[in-house]
């Protein structure tokens, strides 16, 4: 383990940003607030739209009624101004954000269209010749607000990862000085202080043991399922959990420098890199914006060059720019997203990051964590047998079960589960004592029974049966009755049944499958061979998992990473698609893009299949939504005006409604395609 510790210090650390963490705490509230805000803006705008439609000359023309009075156009203007500034506000601020990031997308497209519609219509209200687009403006804002509201509601907000990590770090420590202990805040500790860690407590700092011996559960950092026995001069990592004995530890790294804080930093960096990737809708909106502006100004210039009046040219330009922002596009993606997220949630997939889900069809390599993902993550008894004629196999399990019922050791759980499975009655036990670091002893029905490690047999010159010396994958304990070898119990982390099927299904898809684990090389090799994976990496710390993952990415692979522990968090955040197993830690779930609620590796296959279907639906919807543009833009620009064909705003309105309806129906078909 020491050799691994030497690797700890190579990840540099650049200033810990506390405000960032507090910000994360408020993130979920912020998300809820935004959903409520869009909902409120949508309903208020929708209500104001009703009188706008009633008063719009075009709608009157289509339906065939007439309402006119002296200042109707001014009422239209005032109502539309309210919708433009109140309903359109998120898009106008969104435009500013996108331009700041130099990533014009959906917000830019909507903002350009509504600004042109409002500006031009205002001019016509106050004297410019031409028809107003107020009803277009209002319905466009309504539909876009609805789309954004549906979408935000459907995607689980990705946040809190750093908060969950920070919560893992203890905040106080028992400082040991002048033979007394007092509780202090972690940030008051300095290098060289001594702290006391009681049984079952989290170790507060990175440091070195100066007194005591204990089993330490490091699975959160290393992923190794078996607690590690540590004694004087061994290093320990802050945040890991002390076992059954007290320890005194010299503080080496605290706060910023502590290993878990470096993991937090890795997660933060990976997340900020990832948030730069754009949704499909934004990419398409970017091109539509460019087309709208180019064709719009092109139309204006062309008509002016051809000698038409400025008013005519301006009307054509406004028509083009308003038509380019298709209502259907505002619903094309949100409807598909809403349906796909709700359908996948029913199937046990929680989608937290939409871009990663959209991209899941590109995955070429799947990397699995071992403990808790491919395996069950808990020690189970793989075999038990009597080595003495005096006892049956069942009795060996019963005697050890009697003792282990009194123990806090992680292996005890596995033995007790087996006792329950086999429906064995546990005999009475008395005088139970722990043999520090070696096992447990007690009186079972008058027999002095010990359940001990192989080390105890060596120390007491009891010969270990040959067969039990070789297999390093299992953890072996021996049962002694009156100091004579009576039986053996082997425990191991069992491979999940579903893992075998998952591997077969993913291989059929032509994917390369690898395993990365903090566990030892023998265990990794055995699991990898059993599952027939393409390869494995063992004894990795979180930063090393991240490095290995980056190597795959540098080779041009599109990587999906599946894990369940804190040790997987940096790699989950950096993977192209990070998939957390639901039975794992909050941290893993918070850093991943998608969470498998049922912890079933087979769900990875359904996820990739479903990601493909969803993407296909989105593309179909885009084609529908933009097909309308392809026809409408040239006609609005007046390409066929010489033939007497020019798209009237009325026809534009009908075409627009039609494409929106088609898109909505097509999104619903996604439900059918999944069953």
XYZ file of C-alpha atoms in Angstrom:
675
model
C 0.000 0.000 0.000
C 2.930 2.307 0.750
C 4.088 2.348 -2.818
C 0.659 3.615 -3.770
C 0.845 6.352 -1.207
C 3.930 7.769 -2.832
C 1.816 8.467 -5.884
C -0.561 10.600 -3.878
C 1.219 13.832 -4.092
C 1.561 14.293 -7.801
C -1.758 15.955 -8.464
C -1.288 19.691 -8.168
C -3.868 21.782 -6.458
C -4.940 25.234 -7.424
C -6.759 27.184 -4.763
C -9.818 25.734 -3.126
C -12.878 27.755 -3.991
C -15.240 27.768 -1.046
C -17.838 29.972 -2.660
C -18.049 27.420 -5.417
C -19.072 24.777 -2.901
C -21.691 26.956 -1.259
C -22.920 27.752 -4.735
C -23.371 24.081 -5.416
C -25.474 23.763 -2.331
C -27.896 26.332 -3.712
C -27.831 24.898 -7.199
C -30.816 22.600 -6.813
C -32.895 25.415 -5.334
C -31.855 27.581 -8.254
C -32.967 24.909 -10.724
C -36.400 24.616 -9.068
C -36.681 28.387 -9.080
C -35.924 28.507 -12.809
C -38.541 25.874 -13.618
C -41.109 27.851 -11.633
C -40.018 31.040 -13.386
C -40.458 29.574 -16.895
C -43.805 28.112 -15.896
C -45.053 31.468 -14.591
C -43.777 33.357 -17.656
C -45.429 30.819 -19.941
C -48.901 31.064 -18.335
C -48.906 34.845 -18.076
C -47.716 35.212 -21.700
C -50.250 32.640 -22.905
C -53.101 34.569 -21.290
C -51.952 37.892 -22.814
C -51.646 36.161 -26.216
C -55.426 35.570 -26.382
C -56.396 39.247 -26.868
C -53.419 39.698 -29.223
C -54.735 36.912 -31.459
C -58.291 38.284 -31.301
C -57.112 41.776 -32.307
C -54.626 40.660 -35.009
C -55.893 41.607 -38.506
C -54.317 38.448 -39.955
C -56.127 36.083 -37.578
C -59.367 37.983 -38.221
C -58.759 37.461 -41.932
C -58.099 33.702 -41.550
C -61.110 33.044 -39.313
C -63.321 35.583 -41.049
C -64.458 38.148 -38.485
C -63.685 41.794 -37.930
C -63.011 43.825 -34.816
C -61.800 47.345 -35.392
C -61.744 50.450 -33.270
C -59.698 53.590 -33.277
C -56.755 52.629 -31.044
C -56.737 48.830 -31.471
C -53.224 48.832 -32.919
C -51.910 50.607 -29.808
C -53.511 48.020 -27.513
C -51.851 45.327 -29.619
C -48.557 47.149 -29.244
C -48.834 47.480 -25.437
C -49.832 43.811 -24.934
C -47.047 42.655 -27.260
C -44.503 44.862 -25.506
C -45.438 43.157 -22.207
C -44.921 39.705 -23.756
C -41.699 40.781 -25.467
C -40.078 42.134 -22.283
C -41.604 39.732 -19.749
C -41.937 36.483 -21.711
C -38.931 37.151 -23.923
C -36.610 38.192 -21.083
C -34.948 34.742 -20.579
C -34.135 34.636 -24.316
C -32.757 38.175 -24.405
C -30.488 37.463 -21.416
C -29.715 34.047 -22.922
C -28.544 35.803 -26.094
C -26.145 37.910 -24.025
C -24.781 34.776 -22.257
C -24.320 32.832 -25.496
C -22.526 35.712 -27.181
C -20.299 36.155 -24.127
C -19.338 32.477 -24.432
C -18.982 32.920 -28.219
C -21.428 30.016 -28.603
C -24.541 31.378 -30.337
C -27.301 28.772 -30.173
C -30.998 28.409 -29.468
C -31.286 31.574 -27.332
C -29.604 33.705 -30.003
C -31.935 32.420 -32.707
C -35.071 33.082 -30.623
C -33.832 36.497 -29.455
C -33.039 37.640 -33.025
C -36.451 36.540 -34.290
C -38.481 38.127 -31.490
C -36.464 41.356 -31.605
C -36.976 41.699 -35.354
C -40.684 40.849 -35.016
C -41.134 43.360 -32.194
C -39.018 46.099 -33.774
C -40.642 45.855 -37.191
C -44.187 45.571 -35.791
C -43.596 48.577 -33.528
C -42.459 50.583 -36.556
C -45.618 49.623 -38.472
C -47.765 50.633 -35.493
C -46.210 54.086 -35.465
C -46.366 54.930 -39.133
C -44.246 52.543 -41.197
C -46.249 50.941 -43.985
C -46.658 47.177 -43.606
C -48.280 44.461 -41.517
C -47.363 43.832 -37.925
C -46.041 40.468 -36.662
C -47.367 40.829 -33.130
C -49.263 37.537 -33.151
C -46.139 35.750 -34.463
C -44.079 37.327 -31.716
C -46.528 36.259 -29.003
C -47.004 32.664 -30.161
C -43.272 32.244 -30.730
C -42.459 33.363 -27.175
C -45.241 31.136 -25.750
C -44.015 28.026 -27.548
C -40.362 28.653 -26.689
C -41.214 29.174 -23.011
C -43.259 25.982 -23.044
C -40.402 24.069 -24.687
C -37.842 25.270 -22.182
C -40.136 24.590 -19.251
C -40.868 21.009 -20.437
C -37.179 20.395 -20.951
C -35.983 21.749 -17.624
C -38.633 19.823 -15.787
C -37.626 16.566 -17.434
C -33.868 16.678 -16.947
C -32.648 15.960 -13.429
C -30.440 18.799 -12.371
C -26.781 17.829 -12.316
C -25.255 19.370 -9.223
C -24.267 18.675 -5.692
C -21.378 16.378 -6.645
C -18.834 18.546 -4.942
C -21.129 19.121 -1.998
C -21.481 15.355 -1.429
C -17.705 14.985 -1.623
C -17.128 17.833 0.784
C -19.637 16.324 3.201
C -17.488 13.184 3.364
C -14.622 15.025 4.949
C -14.925 15.077 8.744
C -15.042 18.642 10.077
C -13.571 17.977 13.517
C -10.691 15.950 14.948
C -9.578 14.855 18.423
C -6.267 16.699 18.846
C -3.923 14.811 21.213
C -1.533 16.958 23.241
C -0.091 16.703 26.775
C -1.807 13.312 27.208
C -5.218 14.924 26.722
C -7.508 15.122 23.750
C -9.653 18.077 22.767
C -11.938 18.482 19.785
C -10.804 21.051 17.251
C -11.946 22.074 13.784
C -9.900 20.430 11.031
C -8.664 23.762 9.696
C -6.974 24.461 13.058
C -4.698 21.431 12.634
C -1.217 21.815 11.257
C 1.345 19.401 9.928
C 3.015 17.447 12.749
C 0.030 17.527 15.154
C -1.158 14.213 16.574
C -4.819 13.229 16.404
C -6.674 10.347 18.011
C -9.120 8.363 15.869
C -11.558 6.139 17.757
C -13.019 2.875 16.391
C -15.573 3.399 13.622
C -14.703 7.084 13.113
C -13.618 8.709 9.873
C -9.937 9.520 9.712
C -9.845 13.336 9.622
C -6.516 13.958 7.836
C -3.882 12.413 5.610
C -1.117 11.204 7.914
C 0.952 8.430 9.418
C 0.035 6.032 12.251
C 2.277 6.568 15.284
C 0.442 4.236 17.655
C -2.106 1.446 17.267
C -3.160 -1.100 14.680
C -6.512 -1.351 12.953
C -8.353 -2.467 9.837
C -9.175 0.569 7.725
C -11.931 0.649 5.141
C -10.414 2.518 2.200
C -12.929 1.357 -0.388
C -14.152 4.923 -0.924
C -10.718 5.982 -2.117
C -9.114 2.848 -3.531
C -12.187 0.794 -4.378
C -10.583 -2.176 -2.667
C -13.417 -4.129 -1.117
C -11.374 -5.644 1.684
C -10.424 -3.504 4.726
C -6.668 -2.939 4.870
C -4.759 -3.815 8.002
C -2.565 -0.870 9.027
C -0.047 -0.435 11.809
C 2.706 1.928 12.962
C 4.351 4.042 10.191
C 1.647 3.163 7.653
C 0.025 6.069 5.850
C -3.703 6.766 6.066
C -5.984 8.929 3.947
C -8.461 11.471 5.331
C -12.095 10.465 4.865
C -11.464 6.703 5.096
C -13.085 4.798 7.956
C -11.227 3.367 10.931
C -12.085 -0.197 11.974
C -12.164 -1.713 15.447
C -9.205 -0.148 17.285
C -8.067 3.334 18.285
C -5.216 4.947 16.361
C -2.940 7.900 16.935
C -1.977 9.655 13.744
C 0.575 12.345 12.926
C -0.927 14.942 10.612
C 0.882 15.225 7.278
C -1.561 16.882 4.890
C -4.594 18.855 5.894
C -7.249 20.932 4.089
C -6.226 21.846 0.538
C -3.425 19.323 0.417
C -5.483 16.387 1.680
C -5.989 13.665 -0.893
C -9.783 13.831 -0.934
C -9.630 17.568 -1.626
C -7.448 16.816 -4.624
C -10.125 14.408 -5.800
C -12.673 17.217 -5.358
C -10.460 19.448 -7.491
C -10.199 16.755 -10.214
C -13.987 16.419 -10.298
C -14.415 20.166 -10.505
C -11.997 20.511 -13.430
C -13.548 17.615 -15.331
C -17.054 19.019 -14.846
C -16.179 22.485 -16.053
C -14.559 21.046 -19.203
C -17.628 18.970 -19.906
C -20.174 21.743 -19.562
C -18.684 23.306 -22.688
C -20.127 20.650 -24.974
C -23.237 21.801 -26.783
C -26.619 20.236 -27.249
C -27.626 19.171 -30.712
C -30.401 21.795 -30.746
C -27.883 24.561 -30.113
C -25.679 23.449 -32.983
C -28.621 23.523 -35.387
C -29.873 26.828 -33.993
C -26.400 28.287 -34.547
C -26.584 27.517 -38.273
C -30.163 28.743 -38.540
C -29.126 32.044 -36.926
C -26.386 32.498 -39.489
C -28.802 31.627 -42.321
C -31.476 33.994 -40.944
C -29.088 36.938 -40.713
C -27.431 36.250 -44.056
C -30.660 35.672 -45.974
C -32.376 38.517 -44.092
C -29.791 41.160 -44.915
C -29.301 39.592 -48.352
C -33.018 40.041 -49.038
C -32.955 43.666 -47.918
C -29.922 44.476 -50.060
C -31.196 42.594 -53.125
C -34.579 44.368 -53.176
C -32.956 47.753 -52.662
C -30.515 47.056 -55.519
C -33.477 45.985 -57.675
C -34.969 49.401 -57.045
C -37.830 48.471 -54.680
C -38.786 50.863 -51.905
C -37.041 50.591 -48.537
C -40.363 49.776 -46.829
C -40.979 46.826 -49.162
C -37.412 45.528 -48.742
C -37.662 45.876 -44.962
C -40.934 43.934 -44.832
C -39.385 41.077 -46.831
C -36.365 41.073 -44.537
C -38.523 41.004 -41.394
C -40.660 38.178 -42.851
C -37.554 36.105 -43.548
C -36.076 36.576 -40.100
C -39.294 35.833 -38.246
C -40.001 32.743 -40.333
C -36.470 31.403 -39.864
C -37.072 30.851 -36.197
C -39.420 27.904 -36.466
C -41.905 27.364 -33.671
C -41.517 23.653 -34.282
C -37.807 23.791 -33.471
C -38.624 25.110 -30.007
C -40.607 21.940 -29.328
C -38.663 19.481 -31.494
C -36.079 18.697 -28.853
C -37.829 19.419 -25.529
C -40.662 17.010 -26.343
C -38.252 14.244 -27.295
C -36.158 14.961 -24.192
C -39.188 14.973 -21.913
C -40.506 11.704 -23.322
C -37.135 9.983 -23.372
C -36.305 11.045 -19.810
C -39.661 9.886 -18.458
C -39.563 6.579 -20.341
C -35.989 5.926 -19.263
C -36.811 6.792 -15.654
C -39.488 4.076 -15.729
C -36.797 1.688 -16.962
C -34.415 2.666 -14.185
C -32.214 5.174 -16.029
C -31.982 8.693 -14.608
C -30.650 11.091 -17.222
C -28.804 13.982 -15.644
C -26.770 15.287 -18.570
C -28.619 15.437 -21.854
C -25.623 16.016 -24.117
C -23.927 12.874 -22.836
C -27.135 10.908 -23.354
C -27.487 12.273 -26.908
C -23.888 11.214 -27.552
C -24.147 7.746 -26.031
C -24.567 6.296 -29.526
C -20.912 7.170 -30.248
C -19.491 5.076 -27.392
C -16.649 2.784 -28.520
C -15.132 1.732 -25.192
C -16.917 0.882 -21.945
C -14.790 1.007 -18.798
C -16.166 -0.703 -15.691
C -15.192 -0.242 -12.101
C -15.106 -3.678 -10.460
C -16.280 -3.483 -6.861
C -20.003 -2.869 -6.669
C -20.426 -2.536 -10.435
C -19.445 -5.870 -11.980
C -19.345 -7.509 -8.553
C -21.784 -7.246 -5.671
C -19.347 -5.181 -3.642
C -19.776 -7.200 -0.479
C -17.950 -10.243 0.787
C -19.934 -13.427 0.433
C -18.953 -16.938 1.508
C -17.828 -18.834 -1.595
C -17.194 -22.123 0.228
C -16.946 -23.604 3.722
C -15.808 -27.043 4.805
C -14.797 -29.099 7.793
C -11.173 -30.252 8.036
C -11.857 -32.524 10.996
C -13.827 -35.737 11.418
C -15.453 -34.376 14.578
C -17.510 -31.690 12.790
C -19.731 -31.436 9.732
C -19.407 -28.569 7.241
C -22.650 -27.145 8.666
C -21.263 -27.162 12.216
C -18.136 -25.276 11.132
C -20.346 -22.510 9.702
C -22.578 -22.543 12.806
C -19.614 -22.167 15.217
C -18.057 -19.331 13.270
C -21.504 -17.690 12.903
C -21.924 -17.746 16.694
C -18.682 -15.804 17.170
C -19.101 -13.460 14.209
C -22.534 -12.384 15.477
C -20.549 -10.551 18.181
C -17.983 -9.063 15.784
C -17.905 -5.763 13.939
C -15.517 -7.046 11.280
C -16.689 -6.604 7.664
C -16.133 -10.309 6.967
C -18.574 -11.154 9.758
C -21.483 -9.871 7.647
C -20.639 -12.307 4.858
C -20.488 -15.273 7.213
C -23.760 -14.321 8.918
C -25.512 -13.931 5.553
C -24.412 -17.435 4.634
C -25.648 -18.802 7.987
C -29.045 -17.258 7.275
C -29.104 -18.586 3.681
C -28.308 -22.116 4.844
C -30.933 -21.783 7.572
C -28.500 -22.899 10.268
C -29.269 -22.389 13.943
C -26.484 -20.557 15.739
C -25.360 -22.074 19.071
C -24.973 -19.978 22.253
C -21.689 -18.204 22.789
C -19.936 -16.603 25.780
C -16.608 -14.924 26.677
C -16.136 -13.426 23.227
C -12.851 -11.567 22.757
C -11.108 -9.999 19.792
C -7.600 -11.225 18.949
C -6.327 -7.870 17.649
C -5.768 -7.934 13.911
C -6.000 -11.708 13.825
C -9.550 -12.823 14.603
C -12.017 -13.565 17.353
C -12.338 -16.197 20.079
C -15.090 -17.382 22.441
C -16.779 -20.272 24.174
C -19.347 -22.059 21.972
C -21.303 -24.733 23.831
C -18.277 -25.600 25.986
C -15.799 -25.653 23.080
C -13.126 -22.962 22.829
C -13.584 -21.733 19.259
C -11.388 -19.300 17.326
C -12.038 -17.835 13.891
C -8.651 -16.546 12.711
C -6.591 -15.377 9.768
C -3.865 -17.524 8.119
C -1.324 -15.261 9.903
C -2.508 -16.556 13.278
C -1.871 -20.183 12.205
C 1.649 -19.300 11.061
C 2.442 -17.537 14.340
C 1.206 -20.540 16.351
C 2.894 -23.158 14.157
C -0.345 -24.740 13.005
C 0.101 -26.120 9.528
C -2.070 -24.508 6.829
C -3.499 -27.116 4.420
C -1.669 -26.925 1.073
C -4.774 -26.102 -0.949
C -5.469 -23.029 1.179
C -2.077 -21.461 0.512
C -2.419 -20.761 -3.160
C -5.576 -18.770 -3.869
C -4.979 -15.089 -3.181
C -8.290 -14.031 -4.678
C -10.337 -15.334 -1.787
C -10.027 -14.177 1.786
C -9.613 -17.259 3.940
C -10.436 -17.680 7.631
C -9.788 -20.817 9.677
C -11.918 -22.241 12.477
C -10.059 -23.755 15.441
C -11.812 -25.910 18.052
C -9.820 -26.235 21.303
C -6.781 -24.942 19.369
C -7.005 -27.695 16.746
C -7.716 -26.908 13.082
C -11.371 -27.795 12.484
C -12.489 -26.045 9.310
C -12.032 -23.348 6.702
C -14.292 -20.646 5.276
C -13.472 -18.718 2.076
C -15.017 -15.378 1.217
C -14.847 -13.286 -1.945
C -16.594 -10.433 -3.667
C -19.012 -12.261 -5.986
C -19.547 -11.337 -9.644
C -23.129 -10.272 -10.344
C -25.128 -12.700 -12.487
C -26.172 -9.834 -14.768
C -22.541 -8.902 -15.481
C -22.059 -11.961 -17.692
C -25.070 -11.092 -19.851
C -24.180 -7.404 -19.960
C -20.701 -8.205 -21.280
C -22.117 -10.526 -23.968
C -24.668 -7.937 -25.130
C -22.147 -5.090 -25.253
C -19.607 -7.221 -27.111
C -22.261 -8.001 -29.707
C -22.550 -4.241 -30.249
C -18.847 -4.286 -31.114
C -17.674 -2.361 -28.045
C -14.336 -2.806 -26.296
C -14.711 -3.540 -22.580
C -12.141 -2.820 -19.884
C -12.101 -2.916 -16.104
C -10.360 -0.448 -13.788
C -10.154 -1.246 -10.096
C -8.351 -0.263 -6.928
C -8.350 -3.926 -5.938
C -5.277 -6.134 -6.192
C -4.035 -7.574 -9.452
C -4.974 -11.212 -8.710
C -8.599 -10.372 -8.005
C -8.781 -8.133 -11.083
C -7.292 -10.821 -13.313
C -9.700 -13.473 -12.083
C -12.803 -11.278 -12.584
C -11.596 -10.045 -15.984
C -10.924 -13.583 -17.225
C -14.220 -14.930 -15.942
C -16.137 -12.184 -17.720
C -13.886 -12.322 -20.807
C -13.168 -8.586 -20.870
C -10.708 -7.029 -23.314
C -8.394 -5.998 -20.503
C -8.048 -4.686 -16.944
C -6.052 -2.213 -14.856
C -5.620 -2.931 -11.144
C -4.458 -1.190 -7.957
C -5.429 2.250 -9.277
C -6.089 5.346 -7.203
C -8.722 7.858 -8.378
C -6.210 10.096 -10.152
C -4.719 7.074 -11.915
C -8.172 5.963 -13.094
C -8.589 9.437 -14.525
C -5.198 9.265 -16.294
C -6.003 5.860 -17.840
C -9.356 7.167 -19.035
C -7.680 10.174 -20.660
C -5.287 7.867 -22.513
C -8.289 6.127 -24.116
C -9.755 9.508 -25.045
C -6.448 10.704 -26.507
C -6.451 7.622 -28.724
C -9.747 8.829 -30.160
C -12.025 6.465 -28.255
C -15.443 7.663 -27.075
C -15.512 6.386 -23.501
C -18.389 5.412 -21.238
C -17.295 4.875 -17.629
C -19.388 2.965 -15.109
C -18.672 3.163 -11.411
C -20.174 3.470 -7.971
C -17.613 4.921 -5.601
C -15.880 8.131 -4.698
C -12.766 6.643 -6.220
C -14.600 6.665 -9.564
C -15.839 10.265 -9.309
C -13.062 12.062 -11.243
C -13.176 9.464 -14.039
C -17.001 9.557 -14.149
C -16.926 13.321 -14.508
C -14.297 13.223 -17.261
C -15.741 10.323 -19.284
C -17.702 11.159 -22.438
C -20.610 9.345 -20.825
C -20.395 8.801 -17.055
C -22.742 6.115 -15.741
C -23.221 5.645 -12.005
C -24.583 2.500 -10.427
C -27.478 3.363 -8.136
C -26.358 1.255 -5.198
C -23.148 3.282 -4.996
C -22.306 6.523 -3.248
C -24.072 9.845 -3.691
C -20.863 11.264 -5.009
C -20.736 8.837 -7.906
C -24.396 9.496 -8.698
C -23.869 13.244 -8.554
C -20.852 13.259 -10.866
C -22.281 10.905 -13.453
C -24.369 11.875 -16.481
C -26.710 8.931 -16.110
C -27.627 6.860 -13.051
C -28.650 3.187 -13.278
C -31.223 2.990 -10.514
C -31.370 -0.811 -10.453
C -27.574 -1.217 -10.370
C -27.899 -3.691 -13.207
C -24.984 -3.602 -15.678
C -27.372 -4.893 -18.387
C -29.032 -1.476 -18.286
C -25.922 -0.025 -19.936
C -26.927 -1.860 -23.088
C -30.489 -0.490 -22.973
C -29.068 2.958 -22.311
C -26.894 2.911 -25.436
C -29.746 1.528 -27.557
C -32.179 4.078 -26.228
C -29.712 6.948 -26.661
C -29.514 5.981 -30.340
C -33.311 5.925 -30.751
C -33.702 9.276 -29.021
C -31.068 10.832 -31.235
C -32.787 9.469 -34.338
C -36.094 10.997 -33.196
C -34.444 14.356 -32.647
C -32.955 14.348 -36.131
C -36.354 13.445 -37.652
C -37.941 16.302 -35.729
C -35.278 18.727 -36.860
C -35.890 17.717 -40.447
C -39.620 18.324 -40.005
C -39.085 21.576 -38.154
C -36.636 22.963 -40.664
C -38.298 21.585 -43.820
C -40.877 24.288 -43.258
C -38.042 26.855 -43.312
C -36.514 25.538 -46.488
C -39.812 26.176 -48.267
C -40.872 29.305 -46.433
C -37.639 31.331 -46.369
C -37.142 31.724 -50.161
C -40.873 32.436 -50.623
C -40.797 35.015 -47.835
C -37.736 36.588 -49.420
C -39.813 36.948 -52.588
C -37.911 34.596 -54.908
C -41.077 33.796 -56.918
C -42.610 37.264 -56.724
C -42.400 37.634 -60.505
C -44.734 34.631 -60.791
C -47.107 36.292 -58.373
C -46.209 33.837 -55.592
C -45.219 35.397 -52.338
C -45.827 33.767 -48.993
C -48.491 35.738 -47.224
C -48.161 35.889 -43.463
C -51.441 33.929 -43.331
C -49.990 30.986 -45.240
C -46.838 31.230 -43.116
C -48.981 30.865 -40.019
C -50.746 27.753 -41.325
C -47.500 26.072 -42.409
C -45.967 26.898 -39.081
C -48.791 25.353 -37.029
C -48.671 22.278 -39.211
C -44.966 21.639 -38.686
C -45.392 22.124 -34.914
C -48.194 19.524 -34.798
C -46.166 17.015 -36.852
C -43.184 17.412 -34.532
C -45.338 16.867 -31.436
C -46.903 13.694 -32.870
C -43.525 12.341 -33.976
C -42.062 12.837 -30.483
C -44.933 10.766 -29.016
C -43.966 7.878 -31.326
C -40.754 7.500 -29.311
C -42.827 5.823 -26.589
C -43.941 3.142 -29.027
C -40.423 2.430 -30.238
C -39.122 1.459 -26.840
C -41.376 -1.197 -25.520
